[in-house]
């Protein structure tokens, strides 16, 4: 692909499910955008807030846990410690949903969530959560909205498409 196998060391760890699932027999109504966003917010905001990856690895055997990052330097540090993809594209962490990256650590039923500061325990879901408003935001505005500080703006000069085709 376009990444030239950049993340193969991580992606190669994914294991396929061994049991066949007959999706046509499953009730997938919980995947409607609004219901999914509501349930996801409840699960993430209700996760036990921990301060370190060591704590997260300890508690995740028994419950969902949450680590907060305030900037991409913090996210990168956490991602390295958890051995997950650490980059961002267009201001969004790889595999992120609304700024939240989730991983299943170990073989349990619980998750480690890496969240921006906008996810607060016990708070109501923000009005925009799950509605895909981000496509209208600039990278800088998105980071501000999520509460992520010290955004590094790409300092490369902008592309110039005013070529003379003669």
Short mmCIF file of N, CA, C and O in Angstrom, two decimals, residues 44 47-57 64-70 74-75 77-79 81-82 99-101 103 111-117 119:
data_model
loop_
_atom_site.label_atom_id
_atom_site.label_comp_id
_atom_site.label_asym_id
_atom_site.label_seq_id
_atom_site.Cartn_x
_atom_site.Cartn_y
_atom_site.Cartn_z
N UNK A 44 -16.83 4.97 27.38
CA UNK A 44 -15.55 5.66 27.49
C UNK A 44 -15.52 6.59 28.70
O UNK A 44 -14.57 6.56 29.49
N UNK A 47 -15.17 4.81 32.00
CA UNK A 47 -13.97 4.01 32.25
C UNK A 47 -13.17 4.61 33.41
O UNK A 47 -13.17 5.82 33.62
N UNK A 48 -12.49 3.75 34.14
CA UNK A 48 -11.66 4.18 35.27
C UNK A 48 -10.52 5.04 34.76
O UNK A 48 -9.74 4.62 33.91
N UNK A 49 -10.41 6.26 35.27
CA UNK A 49 -9.33 7.16 34.88
C UNK A 49 -8.06 6.76 35.61
O UNK A 49 -8.05 6.65 36.84
N UNK A 50 -6.99 6.50 34.86
CA UNK A 50 -5.70 6.15 35.44
C UNK A 50 -4.66 7.13 34.93
O UNK A 50 -4.87 7.82 33.93
N UNK A 51 -3.53 7.18 35.63
CA UNK A 51 -2.50 8.17 35.31
C UNK A 51 -1.35 7.63 34.47
O UNK A 51 -0.68 8.38 33.79
N UNK A 52 -1.10 6.32 34.56
CA UNK A 52 0.06 5.76 33.88
C UNK A 52 -0.31 4.50 33.10
O UNK A 52 -1.33 3.86 33.39
N UNK A 53 0.53 4.13 32.16
CA UNK A 53 0.33 2.90 31.40
C UNK A 53 0.45 1.69 32.32
O UNK A 53 -0.29 0.72 32.17
N UNK A 54 1.32 1.76 33.31
CA UNK A 54 1.46 0.66 34.27
C UNK A 54 0.14 0.44 34.99
O UNK A 54 -0.33 -0.70 35.13
N UNK A 55 -0.48 1.52 35.45
CA UNK A 55 -1.80 1.41 36.09
C UNK A 55 -2.83 0.83 35.13
O UNK A 55 -3.64 -0.02 35.50
N UNK A 56 -2.82 1.34 33.90
CA UNK A 56 -3.79 0.87 32.90
C UNK A 56 -3.66 -0.63 32.69
O UNK A 56 -4.66 -1.36 32.68
N UNK A 57 -2.44 -1.11 32.54
CA UNK A 57 -2.21 -2.53 32.32
C UNK A 57 -2.65 -3.36 33.52
O UNK A 57 -3.09 -4.49 33.37
N UNK A 64 -12.73 -1.36 32.10
CA UNK A 64 -12.24 -0.42 31.10
C UNK A 64 -11.45 0.67 31.83
O UNK A 64 -11.81 1.07 32.94
N UNK A 65 -10.39 1.16 31.20
CA UNK A 65 -9.58 2.23 31.78
C UNK A 65 -9.34 3.31 30.74
O UNK A 65 -9.45 3.07 29.54
N UNK A 66 -9.00 4.49 31.25
CA UNK A 66 -8.82 5.63 30.36
C UNK A 66 -7.58 6.41 30.75
O UNK A 66 -7.35 6.70 31.92
N UNK A 67 -6.77 6.72 29.75
CA UNK A 67 -5.61 7.59 29.89
C UNK A 67 -5.88 8.83 29.06
O UNK A 67 -6.36 8.73 27.93
N UNK A 68 -5.58 10.01 29.60
CA UNK A 68 -5.83 11.26 28.90
C UNK A 68 -4.54 11.80 28.31
O UNK A 68 -3.50 11.78 28.97
N UNK A 69 -4.60 12.24 27.07
CA UNK A 69 -3.47 12.94 26.46
C UNK A 69 -3.91 14.35 26.11
O UNK A 69 -5.03 14.57 25.68
N UNK A 70 -3.02 15.32 26.34
CA UNK A 70 -3.34 16.73 26.07
C UNK A 70 -2.66 17.26 24.82
O UNK A 70 -2.96 18.36 24.38
N UNK A 74 2.30 13.66 24.15
CA UNK A 74 1.79 12.74 25.18
C UNK A 74 1.18 11.50 24.53
O UNK A 74 1.40 10.38 24.99
N UNK A 75 0.39 11.71 23.48
CA UNK A 75 -0.22 10.57 22.80
C UNK A 75 0.87 9.64 22.28
O UNK A 75 0.78 8.42 22.44
N UNK A 77 3.93 9.20 23.33
CA UNK A 77 4.56 8.50 24.46
C UNK A 77 3.70 7.33 24.92
O UNK A 77 4.19 6.21 25.11
N UNK A 78 2.41 7.57 25.08
CA UNK A 78 1.49 6.50 25.51
C UNK A 78 1.43 5.40 24.46
O UNK A 78 1.45 4.21 24.79
N UNK A 79 1.35 5.79 23.20
CA UNK A 79 1.27 4.80 22.12
C UNK A 79 2.52 3.92 22.07
O UNK A 79 2.42 2.70 21.88
N UNK A 81 4.48 3.20 24.62
CA UNK A 81 4.42 2.31 25.79
C UNK A 81 3.42 1.17 25.59
O UNK A 81 3.61 0.08 26.11
N UNK A 82 2.36 1.43 24.83
CA UNK A 82 1.34 0.41 24.59
C UNK A 82 1.59 -0.37 23.30
O UNK A 82 0.83 -1.28 22.98
N UNK A 99 -11.36 11.49 18.38
CA UNK A 99 -10.17 11.75 19.18
C UNK A 99 -9.83 10.64 20.17
O UNK A 99 -8.84 10.73 20.87
N UNK A 100 -10.66 9.60 20.22
CA UNK A 100 -10.47 8.50 21.17
C UNK A 100 -9.87 7.31 20.44
O UNK A 100 -10.37 6.89 19.41
N UNK A 101 -8.79 6.78 21.00
CA UNK A 101 -8.19 5.57 20.47
C UNK A 101 -8.40 4.48 21.51
O UNK A 101 -8.13 4.68 22.69
N UNK A 103 -7.85 0.35 22.62
CA UNK A 103 -7.16 -0.91 22.37
C UNK A 103 -7.64 -1.93 23.38
O UNK A 103 -8.06 -1.60 24.49
N UNK A 111 -11.22 -2.54 27.71
CA UNK A 111 -10.42 -1.69 26.83
C UNK A 111 -9.60 -0.69 27.60
O UNK A 111 -9.97 -0.25 28.69
N UNK A 112 -8.49 -0.28 26.97
CA UNK A 112 -7.74 0.91 27.37
C UNK A 112 -8.12 1.98 26.35
O UNK A 112 -8.00 1.76 25.14
N UNK A 113 -8.62 3.11 26.84
CA UNK A 113 -8.99 4.22 25.97
C UNK A 113 -7.96 5.34 26.15
O UNK A 113 -7.66 5.72 27.29
N UNK A 114 -7.44 5.85 25.06
CA UNK A 114 -6.61 7.05 25.08
C UNK A 114 -7.53 8.17 24.63
O UNK A 114 -8.05 8.13 23.50
N UNK A 115 -7.76 9.14 25.49
CA UNK A 115 -8.76 10.17 25.19
C UNK A 115 -8.18 11.57 25.29
O UNK A 115 -7.30 11.83 26.10
N UNK A 116 -8.73 12.48 24.48
CA UNK A 116 -8.38 13.89 24.66
C UNK A 116 -9.09 14.41 25.91
O UNK A 116 -9.99 13.74 26.44
N UNK A 117 -8.70 15.58 26.39
CA UNK A 117 -9.30 16.11 27.62
C UNK A 117 -10.80 16.35 27.57
O UNK A 117 -11.44 16.46 28.61
N UNK A 119 -13.13 14.40 27.07
CA UNK A 119 -13.88 13.28 27.64
C UNK A 119 -13.76 13.37 29.16
O UNK A 119 -12.69 13.12 29.72
#
